[in-house]
Coordinates of C-alpha atoms in Angstrom, one line a residue:
Chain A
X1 CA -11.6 -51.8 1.6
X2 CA -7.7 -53.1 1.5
X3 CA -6.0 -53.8 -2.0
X4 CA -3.3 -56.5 -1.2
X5 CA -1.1 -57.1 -4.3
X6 CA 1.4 -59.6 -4.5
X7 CA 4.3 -59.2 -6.5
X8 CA 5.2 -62.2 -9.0
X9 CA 8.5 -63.1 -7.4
X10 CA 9.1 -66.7 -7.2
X11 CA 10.1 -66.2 -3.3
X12 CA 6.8 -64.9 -2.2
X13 CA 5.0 -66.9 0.7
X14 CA 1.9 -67.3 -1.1
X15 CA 0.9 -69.9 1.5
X16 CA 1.4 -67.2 4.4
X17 CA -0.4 -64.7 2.6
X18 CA -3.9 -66.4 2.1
X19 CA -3.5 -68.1 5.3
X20 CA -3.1 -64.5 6.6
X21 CA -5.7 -63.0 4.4
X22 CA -8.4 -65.2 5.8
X23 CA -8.4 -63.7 9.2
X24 CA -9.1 -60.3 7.5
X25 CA -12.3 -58.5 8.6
X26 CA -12.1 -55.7 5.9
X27 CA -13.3 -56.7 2.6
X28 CA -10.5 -57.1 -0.1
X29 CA -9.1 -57.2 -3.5
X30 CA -6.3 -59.6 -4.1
X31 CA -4.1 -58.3 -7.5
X32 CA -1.2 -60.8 -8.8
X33 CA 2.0 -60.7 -10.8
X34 CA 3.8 -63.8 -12.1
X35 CA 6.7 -62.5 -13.7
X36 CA 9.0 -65.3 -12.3
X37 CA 6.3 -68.0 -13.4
X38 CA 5.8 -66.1 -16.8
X39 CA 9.7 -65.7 -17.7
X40 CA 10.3 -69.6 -16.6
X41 CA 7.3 -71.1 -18.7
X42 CA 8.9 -68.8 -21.5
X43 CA 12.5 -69.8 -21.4
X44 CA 11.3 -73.6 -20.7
X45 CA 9.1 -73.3 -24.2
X46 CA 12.1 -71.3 -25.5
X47 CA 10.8 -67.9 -26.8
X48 CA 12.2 -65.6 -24.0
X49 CA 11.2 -61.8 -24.1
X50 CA 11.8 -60.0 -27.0
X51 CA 13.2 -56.2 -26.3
X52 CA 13.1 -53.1 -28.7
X53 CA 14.3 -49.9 -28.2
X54 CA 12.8 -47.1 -29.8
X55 CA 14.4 -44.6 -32.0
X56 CA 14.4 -42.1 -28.8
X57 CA 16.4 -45.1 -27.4
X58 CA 13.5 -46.5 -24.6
X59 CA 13.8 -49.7 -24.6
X60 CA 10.7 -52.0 -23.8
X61 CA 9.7 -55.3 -23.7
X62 CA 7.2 -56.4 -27.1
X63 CA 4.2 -58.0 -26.3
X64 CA 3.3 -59.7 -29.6
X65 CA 0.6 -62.3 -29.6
X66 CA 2.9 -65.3 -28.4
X67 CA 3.7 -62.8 -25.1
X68 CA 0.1 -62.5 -24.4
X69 CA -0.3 -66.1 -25.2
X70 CA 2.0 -66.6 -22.4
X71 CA 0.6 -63.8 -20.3
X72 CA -2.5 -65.9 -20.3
X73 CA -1.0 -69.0 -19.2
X74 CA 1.3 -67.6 -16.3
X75 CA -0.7 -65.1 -15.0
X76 CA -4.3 -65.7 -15.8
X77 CA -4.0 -69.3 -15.7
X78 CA -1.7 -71.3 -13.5
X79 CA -0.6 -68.6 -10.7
X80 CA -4.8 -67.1 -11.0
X81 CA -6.2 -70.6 -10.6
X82 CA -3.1 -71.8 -7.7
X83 CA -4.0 -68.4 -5.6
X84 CA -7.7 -69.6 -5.8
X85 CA -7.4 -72.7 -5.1
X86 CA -5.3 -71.8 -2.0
X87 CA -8.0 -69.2 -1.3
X88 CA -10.8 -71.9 -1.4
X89 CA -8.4 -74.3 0.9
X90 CA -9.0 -71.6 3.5
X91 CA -12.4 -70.4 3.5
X92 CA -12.1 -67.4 1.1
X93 CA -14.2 -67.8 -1.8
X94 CA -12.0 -66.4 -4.3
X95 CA -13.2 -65.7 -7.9
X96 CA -9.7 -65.7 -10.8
X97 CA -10.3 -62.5 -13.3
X98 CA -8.4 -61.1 -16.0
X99 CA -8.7 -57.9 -16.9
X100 CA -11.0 -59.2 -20.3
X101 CA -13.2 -60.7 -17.9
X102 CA -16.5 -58.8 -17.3
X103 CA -14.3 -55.9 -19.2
X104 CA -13.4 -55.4 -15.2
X105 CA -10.2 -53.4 -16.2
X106 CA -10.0 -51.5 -19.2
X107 CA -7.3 -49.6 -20.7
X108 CA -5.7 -47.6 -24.1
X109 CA -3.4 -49.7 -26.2
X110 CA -0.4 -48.2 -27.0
X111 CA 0.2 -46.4 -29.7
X112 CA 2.8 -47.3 -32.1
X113 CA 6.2 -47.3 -31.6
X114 CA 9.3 -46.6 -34.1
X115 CA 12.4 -48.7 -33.9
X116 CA 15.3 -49.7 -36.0
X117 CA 15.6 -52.9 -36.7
X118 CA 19.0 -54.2 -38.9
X119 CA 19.8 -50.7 -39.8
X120 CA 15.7 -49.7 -41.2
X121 CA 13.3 -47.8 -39.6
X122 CA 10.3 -49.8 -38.8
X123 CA 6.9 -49.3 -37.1
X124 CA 5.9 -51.5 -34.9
X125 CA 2.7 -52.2 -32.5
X126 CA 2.1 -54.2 -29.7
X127 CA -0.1 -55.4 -27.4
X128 CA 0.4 -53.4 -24.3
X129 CA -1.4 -50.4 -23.0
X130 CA -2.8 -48.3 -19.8
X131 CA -5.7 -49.4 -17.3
X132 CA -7.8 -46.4 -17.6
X133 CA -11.0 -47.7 -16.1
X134 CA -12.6 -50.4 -13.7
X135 CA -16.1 -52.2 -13.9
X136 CA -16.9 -50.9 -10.3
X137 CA -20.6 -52.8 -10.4
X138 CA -19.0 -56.0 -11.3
X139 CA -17.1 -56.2 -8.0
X140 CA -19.2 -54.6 -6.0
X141 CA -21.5 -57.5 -7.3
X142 CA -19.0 -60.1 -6.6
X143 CA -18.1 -58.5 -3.3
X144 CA -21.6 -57.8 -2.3
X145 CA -22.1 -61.8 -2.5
X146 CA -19.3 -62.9 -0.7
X147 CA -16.8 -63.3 -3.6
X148 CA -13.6 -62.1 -3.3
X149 CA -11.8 -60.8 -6.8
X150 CA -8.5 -61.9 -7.5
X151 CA -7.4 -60.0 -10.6
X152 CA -4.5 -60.1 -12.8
X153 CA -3.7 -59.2 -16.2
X154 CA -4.0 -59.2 -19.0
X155 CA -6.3 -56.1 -19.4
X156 CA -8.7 -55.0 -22.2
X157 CA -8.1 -52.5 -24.7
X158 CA -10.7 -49.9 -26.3
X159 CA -11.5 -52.4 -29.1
X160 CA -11.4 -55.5 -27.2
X161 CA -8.1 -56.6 -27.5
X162 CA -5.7 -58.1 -24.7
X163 CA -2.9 -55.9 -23.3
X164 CA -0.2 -56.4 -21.0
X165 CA 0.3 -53.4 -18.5
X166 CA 1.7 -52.9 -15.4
X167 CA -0.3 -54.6 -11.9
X168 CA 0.8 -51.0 -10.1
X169 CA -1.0 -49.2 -12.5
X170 CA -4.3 -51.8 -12.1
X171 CA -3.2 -51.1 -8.0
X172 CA -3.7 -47.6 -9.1
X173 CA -7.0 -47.2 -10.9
X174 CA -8.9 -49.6 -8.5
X175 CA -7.9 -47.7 -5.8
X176 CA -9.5 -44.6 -7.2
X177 CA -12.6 -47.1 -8.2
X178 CA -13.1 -48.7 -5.1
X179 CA -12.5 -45.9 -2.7
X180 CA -10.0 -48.4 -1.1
X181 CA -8.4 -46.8 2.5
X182 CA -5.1 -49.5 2.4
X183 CA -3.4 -50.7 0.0
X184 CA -0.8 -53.6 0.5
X185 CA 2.1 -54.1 -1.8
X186 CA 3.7 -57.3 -0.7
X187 CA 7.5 -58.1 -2.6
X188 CA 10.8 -59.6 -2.1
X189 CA 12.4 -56.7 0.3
X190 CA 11.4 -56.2 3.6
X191 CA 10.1 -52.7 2.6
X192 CA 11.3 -49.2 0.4
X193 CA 15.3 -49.7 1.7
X194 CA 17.8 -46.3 2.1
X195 CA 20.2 -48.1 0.2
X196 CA 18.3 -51.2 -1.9
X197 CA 21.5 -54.0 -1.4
X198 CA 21.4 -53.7 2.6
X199 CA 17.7 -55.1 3.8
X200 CA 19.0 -54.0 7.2
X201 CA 18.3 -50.5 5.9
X202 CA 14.3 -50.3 5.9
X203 CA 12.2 -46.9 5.9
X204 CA 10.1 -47.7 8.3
X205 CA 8.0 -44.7 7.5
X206 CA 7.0 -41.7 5.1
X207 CA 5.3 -39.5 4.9
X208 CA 3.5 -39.4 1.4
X209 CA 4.7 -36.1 1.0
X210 CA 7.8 -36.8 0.8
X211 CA 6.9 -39.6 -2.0
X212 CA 8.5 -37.2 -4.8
X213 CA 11.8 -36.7 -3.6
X214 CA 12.3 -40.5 -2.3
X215 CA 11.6 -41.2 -6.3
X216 CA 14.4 -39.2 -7.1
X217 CA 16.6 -41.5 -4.6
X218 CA 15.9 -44.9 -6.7
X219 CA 16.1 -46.1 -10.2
X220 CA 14.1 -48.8 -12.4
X221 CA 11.3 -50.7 -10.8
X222 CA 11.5 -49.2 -7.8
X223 CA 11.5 -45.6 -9.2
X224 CA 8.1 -46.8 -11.0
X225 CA 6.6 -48.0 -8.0
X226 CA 7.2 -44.8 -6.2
X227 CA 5.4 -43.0 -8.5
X228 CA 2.9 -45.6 -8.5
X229 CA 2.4 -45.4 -5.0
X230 CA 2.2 -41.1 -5.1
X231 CA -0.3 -41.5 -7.5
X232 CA -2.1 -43.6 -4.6
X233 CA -2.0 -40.6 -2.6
X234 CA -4.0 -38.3 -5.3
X235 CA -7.1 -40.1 -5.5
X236 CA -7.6 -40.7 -2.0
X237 CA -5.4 -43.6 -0.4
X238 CA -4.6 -42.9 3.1
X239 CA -2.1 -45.6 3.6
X240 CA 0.1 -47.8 1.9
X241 CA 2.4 -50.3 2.9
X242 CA 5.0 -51.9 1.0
X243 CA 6.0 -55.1 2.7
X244 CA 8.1 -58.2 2.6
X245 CA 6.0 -61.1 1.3
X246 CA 9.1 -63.9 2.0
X247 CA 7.5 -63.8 5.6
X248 CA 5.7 -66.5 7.2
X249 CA 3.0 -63.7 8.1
X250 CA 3.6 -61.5 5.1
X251 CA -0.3 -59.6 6.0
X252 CA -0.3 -59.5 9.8
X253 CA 3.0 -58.1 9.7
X254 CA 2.0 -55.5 7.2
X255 CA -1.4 -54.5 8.9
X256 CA 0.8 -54.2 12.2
X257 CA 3.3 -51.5 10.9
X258 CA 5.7 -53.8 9.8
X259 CA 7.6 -52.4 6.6
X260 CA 7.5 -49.4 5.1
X261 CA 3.8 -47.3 6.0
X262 CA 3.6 -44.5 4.4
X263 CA 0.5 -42.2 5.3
Chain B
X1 CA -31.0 -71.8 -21.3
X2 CA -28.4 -73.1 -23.9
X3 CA -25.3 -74.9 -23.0
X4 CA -22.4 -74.7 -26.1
X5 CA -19.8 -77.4 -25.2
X6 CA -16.7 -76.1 -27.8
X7 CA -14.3 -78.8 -28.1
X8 CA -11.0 -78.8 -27.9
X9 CA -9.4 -79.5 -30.9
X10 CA -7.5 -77.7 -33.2
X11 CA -9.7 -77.1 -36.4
X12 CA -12.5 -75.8 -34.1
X13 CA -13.9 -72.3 -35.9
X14 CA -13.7 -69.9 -32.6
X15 CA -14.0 -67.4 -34.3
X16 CA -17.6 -68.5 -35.6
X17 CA -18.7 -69.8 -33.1
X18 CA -18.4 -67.0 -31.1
X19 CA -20.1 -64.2 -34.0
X20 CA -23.3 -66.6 -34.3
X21 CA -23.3 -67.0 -30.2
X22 CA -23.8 -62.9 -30.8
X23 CA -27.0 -63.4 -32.3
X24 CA -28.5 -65.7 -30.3
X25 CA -31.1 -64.6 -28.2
X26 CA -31.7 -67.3 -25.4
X27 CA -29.8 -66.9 -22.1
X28 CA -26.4 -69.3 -22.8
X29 CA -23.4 -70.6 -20.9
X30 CA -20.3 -71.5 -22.9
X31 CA -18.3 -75.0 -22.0
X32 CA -15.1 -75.4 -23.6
X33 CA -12.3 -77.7 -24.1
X34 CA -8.4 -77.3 -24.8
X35 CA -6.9 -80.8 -26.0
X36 CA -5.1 -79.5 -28.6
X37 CA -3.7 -76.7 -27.1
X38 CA -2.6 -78.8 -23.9
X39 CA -1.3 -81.3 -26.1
X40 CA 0.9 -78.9 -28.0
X41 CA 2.1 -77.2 -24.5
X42 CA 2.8 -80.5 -23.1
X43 CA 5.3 -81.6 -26.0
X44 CA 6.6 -78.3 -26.0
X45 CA 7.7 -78.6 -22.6
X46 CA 8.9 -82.0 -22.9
X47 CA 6.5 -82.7 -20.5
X48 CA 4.3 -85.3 -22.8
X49 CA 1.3 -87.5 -20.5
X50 CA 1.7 -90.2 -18.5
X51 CA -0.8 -92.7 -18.8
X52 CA -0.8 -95.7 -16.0
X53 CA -2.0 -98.8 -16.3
X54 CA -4.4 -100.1 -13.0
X55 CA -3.6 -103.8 -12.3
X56 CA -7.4 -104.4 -13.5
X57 CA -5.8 -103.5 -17.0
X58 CA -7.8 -99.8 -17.4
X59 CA -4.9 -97.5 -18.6
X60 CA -5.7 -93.7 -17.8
X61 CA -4.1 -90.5 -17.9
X62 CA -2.0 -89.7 -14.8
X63 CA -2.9 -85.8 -13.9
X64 CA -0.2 -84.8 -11.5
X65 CA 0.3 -81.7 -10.0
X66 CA 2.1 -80.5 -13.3
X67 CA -0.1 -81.8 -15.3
X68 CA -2.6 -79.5 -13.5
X69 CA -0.5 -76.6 -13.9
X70 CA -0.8 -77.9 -17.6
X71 CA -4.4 -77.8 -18.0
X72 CA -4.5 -74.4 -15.9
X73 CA -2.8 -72.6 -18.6
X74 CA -4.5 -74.1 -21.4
X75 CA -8.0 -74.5 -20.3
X76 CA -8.3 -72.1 -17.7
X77 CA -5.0 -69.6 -19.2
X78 CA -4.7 -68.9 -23.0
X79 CA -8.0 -70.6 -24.6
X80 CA -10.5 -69.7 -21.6
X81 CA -9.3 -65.8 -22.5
X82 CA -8.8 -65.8 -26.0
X83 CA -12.1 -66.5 -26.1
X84 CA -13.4 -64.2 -23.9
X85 CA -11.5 -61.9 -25.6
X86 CA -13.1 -63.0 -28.9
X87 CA -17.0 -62.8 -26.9
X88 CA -15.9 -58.9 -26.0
X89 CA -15.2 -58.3 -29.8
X90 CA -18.2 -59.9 -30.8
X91 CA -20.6 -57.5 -27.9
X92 CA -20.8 -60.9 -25.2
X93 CA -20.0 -59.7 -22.0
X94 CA -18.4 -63.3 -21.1
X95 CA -16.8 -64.4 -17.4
X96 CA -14.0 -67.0 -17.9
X97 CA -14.1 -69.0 -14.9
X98 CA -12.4 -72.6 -14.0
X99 CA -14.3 -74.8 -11.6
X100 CA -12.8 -73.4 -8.7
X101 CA -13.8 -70.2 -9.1
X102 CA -16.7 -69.4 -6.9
X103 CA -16.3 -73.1 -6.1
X104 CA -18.9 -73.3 -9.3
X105 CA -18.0 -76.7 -10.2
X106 CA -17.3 -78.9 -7.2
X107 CA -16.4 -82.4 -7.4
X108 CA -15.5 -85.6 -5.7
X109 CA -12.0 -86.6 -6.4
X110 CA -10.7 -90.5 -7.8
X111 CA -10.0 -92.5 -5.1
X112 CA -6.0 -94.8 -5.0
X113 CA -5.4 -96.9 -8.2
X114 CA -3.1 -99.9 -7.9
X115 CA -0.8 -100.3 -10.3
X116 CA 2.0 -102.3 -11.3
X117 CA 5.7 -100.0 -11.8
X118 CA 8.6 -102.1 -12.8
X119 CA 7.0 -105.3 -11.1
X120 CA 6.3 -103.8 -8.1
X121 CA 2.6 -103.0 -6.9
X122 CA 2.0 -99.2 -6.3
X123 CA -0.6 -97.1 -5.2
X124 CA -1.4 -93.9 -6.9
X125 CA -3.7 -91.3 -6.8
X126 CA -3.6 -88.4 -9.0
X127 CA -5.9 -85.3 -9.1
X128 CA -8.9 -86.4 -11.2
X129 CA -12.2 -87.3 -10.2
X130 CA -16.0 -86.5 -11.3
X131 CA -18.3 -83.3 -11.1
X132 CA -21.2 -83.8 -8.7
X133 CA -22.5 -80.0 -8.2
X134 CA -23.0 -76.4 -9.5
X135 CA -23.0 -73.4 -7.8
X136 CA -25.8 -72.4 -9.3
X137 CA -26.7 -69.3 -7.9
X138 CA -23.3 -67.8 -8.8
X139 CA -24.5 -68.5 -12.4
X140 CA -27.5 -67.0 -12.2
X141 CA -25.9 -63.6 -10.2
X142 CA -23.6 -63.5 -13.3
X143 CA -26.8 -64.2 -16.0
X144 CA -29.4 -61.8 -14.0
X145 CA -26.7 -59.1 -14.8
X146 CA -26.4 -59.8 -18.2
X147 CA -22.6 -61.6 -17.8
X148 CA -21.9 -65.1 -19.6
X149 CA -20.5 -67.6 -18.2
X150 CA -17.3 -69.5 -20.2
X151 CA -16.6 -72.2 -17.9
X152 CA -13.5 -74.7 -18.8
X153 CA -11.9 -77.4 -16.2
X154 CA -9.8 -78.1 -13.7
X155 CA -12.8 -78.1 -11.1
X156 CA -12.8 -78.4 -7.1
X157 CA -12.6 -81.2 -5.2
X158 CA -14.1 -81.7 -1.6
X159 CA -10.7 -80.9 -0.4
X160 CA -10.8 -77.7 -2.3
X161 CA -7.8 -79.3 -4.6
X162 CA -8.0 -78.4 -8.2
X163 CA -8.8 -81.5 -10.1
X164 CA -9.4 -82.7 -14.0
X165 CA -12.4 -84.0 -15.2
X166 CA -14.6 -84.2 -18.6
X167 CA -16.2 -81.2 -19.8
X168 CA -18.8 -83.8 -20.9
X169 CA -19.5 -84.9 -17.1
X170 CA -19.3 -81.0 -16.4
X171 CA -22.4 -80.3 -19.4
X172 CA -24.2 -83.2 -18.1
X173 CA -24.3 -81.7 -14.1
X174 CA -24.4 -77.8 -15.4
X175 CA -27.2 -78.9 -17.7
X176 CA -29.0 -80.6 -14.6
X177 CA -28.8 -78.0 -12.0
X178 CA -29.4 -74.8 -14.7
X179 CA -32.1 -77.0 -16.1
X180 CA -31.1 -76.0 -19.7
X181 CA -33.4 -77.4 -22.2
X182 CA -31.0 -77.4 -25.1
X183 CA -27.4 -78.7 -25.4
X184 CA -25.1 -77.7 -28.4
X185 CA -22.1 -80.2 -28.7
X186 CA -19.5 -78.6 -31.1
X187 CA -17.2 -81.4 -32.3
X188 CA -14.2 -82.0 -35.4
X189 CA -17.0 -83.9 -37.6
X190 CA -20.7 -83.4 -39.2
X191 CA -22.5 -85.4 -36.0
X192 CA -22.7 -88.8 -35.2
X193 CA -21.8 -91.1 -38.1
X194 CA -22.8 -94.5 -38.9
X195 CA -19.2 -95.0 -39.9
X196 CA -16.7 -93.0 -38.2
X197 CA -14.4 -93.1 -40.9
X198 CA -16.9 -91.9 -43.3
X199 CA -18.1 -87.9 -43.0
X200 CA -21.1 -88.9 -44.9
X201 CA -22.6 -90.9 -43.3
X202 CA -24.2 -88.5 -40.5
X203 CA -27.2 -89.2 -38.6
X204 CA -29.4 -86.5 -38.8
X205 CA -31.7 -87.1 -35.9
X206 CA -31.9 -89.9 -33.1
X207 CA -34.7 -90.5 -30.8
X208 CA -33.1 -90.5 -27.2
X209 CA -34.5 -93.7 -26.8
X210 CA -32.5 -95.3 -29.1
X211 CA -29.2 -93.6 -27.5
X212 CA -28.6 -97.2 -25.6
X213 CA -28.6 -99.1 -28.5
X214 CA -26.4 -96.4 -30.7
X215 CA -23.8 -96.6 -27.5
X216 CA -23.3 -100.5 -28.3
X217 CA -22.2 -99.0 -32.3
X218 CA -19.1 -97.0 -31.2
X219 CA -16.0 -96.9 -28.9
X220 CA -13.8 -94.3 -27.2
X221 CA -14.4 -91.2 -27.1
X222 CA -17.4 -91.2 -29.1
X223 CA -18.6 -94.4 -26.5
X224 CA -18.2 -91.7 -23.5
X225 CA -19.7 -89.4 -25.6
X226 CA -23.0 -91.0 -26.2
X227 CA -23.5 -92.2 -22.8
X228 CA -22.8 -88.8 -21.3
X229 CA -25.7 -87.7 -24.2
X230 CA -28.2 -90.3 -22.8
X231 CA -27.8 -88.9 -19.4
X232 CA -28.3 -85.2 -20.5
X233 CA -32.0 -86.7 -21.2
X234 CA -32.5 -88.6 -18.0
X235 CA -32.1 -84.8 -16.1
X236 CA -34.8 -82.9 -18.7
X237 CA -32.7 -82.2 -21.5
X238 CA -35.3 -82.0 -24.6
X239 CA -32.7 -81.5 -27.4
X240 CA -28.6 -82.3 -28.3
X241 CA -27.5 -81.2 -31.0
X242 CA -23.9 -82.8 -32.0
X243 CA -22.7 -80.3 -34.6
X244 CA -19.7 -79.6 -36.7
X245 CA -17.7 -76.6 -35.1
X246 CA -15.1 -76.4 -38.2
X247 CA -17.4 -74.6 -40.8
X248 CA -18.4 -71.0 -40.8
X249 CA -21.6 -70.9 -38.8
X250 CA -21.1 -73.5 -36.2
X251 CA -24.0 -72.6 -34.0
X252 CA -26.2 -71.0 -36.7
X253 CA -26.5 -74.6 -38.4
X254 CA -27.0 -76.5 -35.1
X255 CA -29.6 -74.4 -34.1
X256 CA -30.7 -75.0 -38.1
X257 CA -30.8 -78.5 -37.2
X258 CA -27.9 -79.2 -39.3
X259 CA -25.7 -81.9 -37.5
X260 CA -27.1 -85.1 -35.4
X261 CA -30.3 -84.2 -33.7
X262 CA -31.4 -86.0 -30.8
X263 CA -34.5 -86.1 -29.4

């Protein structure tokens, strides 16, 4: 079993990648962003992200009902239902999920979060959370039957509400889930780079024991996925490969060692 | 076998609909619409419809690849999983699916239209054509296994494109192949009327034998709408029910008889 998520970047070869995908023997899990799609279709209807930072100074990004609104429409709608349909055009018969659907990723909500907002203290709650759990017997049905999941968020919370959350950490529990060997993280860098402005400086390998103090080495996104991809390691993952996805092959190349493999 | 077609318009009671769908015992599939909410996305983005006129005089609405896009995150984005969302709430273990997914609704797409374009004769096609087949047994894996189905357009064409339809030609073909003895059309108004302009004036029950004549009495939508109800009965439909999905137990009533019974 082979996880291949693709990032949401709006430079991803999505073309490449199904065309690749369709010549894979293993069975698979496709997982999706569409942060590029999701951030245009929000400026365009002009409501961009609203950030808060909490009184312990973390900032995050609130996902009130309009976010999830949008959530829905980038992710679970137009990218979901493109990827299918690109899916379909080559053989793969792909079925679109959110998280809600078939409760097939659920997760904790997050609990509340204190901010200040024009010099008052306020407590605020939104719509964002943890996966915690997959609906194994719902894809192995699908899978068992020749369907191939394509998943993306949102997710569902403990009392049935939608939640943004992070695709690495959806990556993460249905690896554990599905007992999956590879997993595939395809984005807009040719790999995990020494020094993350040069591409020329690629990590072609590493070892997943030395996942910890590569984490220390990076900041932001790329620190998260790190950690994401350690986490891989703990339940069971024997390799992962993060790979460019810009590529006219983005899969092939991955599968044969291209990027960074980290065993 | 039920089949609730929700419409898409904006005073629609979701939230109704979807507690008295809890209670119902039958095995159901959910159809639903998204007018409003496409409508309202399409003038937010300054991207309002373009309706052509074909040099034979029938004006239509041109679904171009945005407009797709459109209709993905309305239909198949926000509305498919708010209400999916609202189904988990409510103890329905609901699958939001487009038409492509699983290829469950497949379809033959519109062929050229000529049309006239500042004096000049063009030919167009868009991405719209008519639903033709279910994939029936990816319904009834879902069913068996105690998942409902909420379907919504854009379907699949025989070129695997995504393409829009009517949710009315998708109930009439879904109806056929899942052989569904009853059909629950939830609309903005009590039923049929006699005089559209007058709420009281509902017809409480029709014979389907007099849905010819009854087609002669309206136009538009409601025109469409009839003859798509007269063809429900030419595949084994035994009962549609046009109901009123604005009041607090939409589904409850129809099922009551309450609405236009037909027969």
């Amino acid at each position: 079993m082979i996880i291949i998520k693709i990032g949401g970047g709006a430079e991803i070869n999505l073309q490449g990648i199904i065309r690749d995908l369709a010549q894979v023997k293993d069975k698979f899990i496709v997982v999706h962003g569409a942060n590029a799609l999701r951030d245009k279709l929000a400026e365009d209807l002009g409501q961009p992200k609203k950030v808060v930072t909490s009184v312990s100074g973390y900032a995050s990004v609130y996902s009130d009902e309009t976010m999830i609104d949008q959530m829905m429409m980038a992710y679970a709608g137009a990218k979901n239902k493109r990827i299918v349909e690109l899916c379909q055009r080559h053989g793969i018969n792909a079925v679109g999920l959110s998280g809600l659907d078939g409760k097939v990723v659920r997760g904790v909500r997050n609990k509340a979060i204190r901010v200040y907002e024009g010099g008052k203290l306020k407590v605020l709650r939104d719509y964002s959370g943890k996966p915690e759990a997959i609906n194994k017997d719902f894809l192995d049905l699908l899978l068992d039957h020749g369907y191939v999941p394509v998943l993306t968020v949102p997710i569902i919370d403990e009392q049935n509400n939608a939640i943004n959350t992070e695709n690495d950490d959806v990556v993460r529990v249905l690896q554990k889930a599905m007992c999956a060997e590879t997993v595939i993280n395809l984005i807009e860098a040719p790999g995990f780079l020494e020094n993350k402005d040069d591409e020329g400086s690629l990590i072609r390998s590493i070892r997943a024991a030395e996942l910890e103090a590569r984490e220390q080495q990076v900041d932001g996104r790329m620190k998260r996925k790190m950690l994401a991809t350690r986490r891989l390691f703990e339940h069971g993952a024997s390799k992962v490969i993060i790979a460019d996805g810009r590529g006219e092959h983005p899969v092939t190349d991955a599968l044969a060692g291209k990027g960074t493999v980290i065993e």
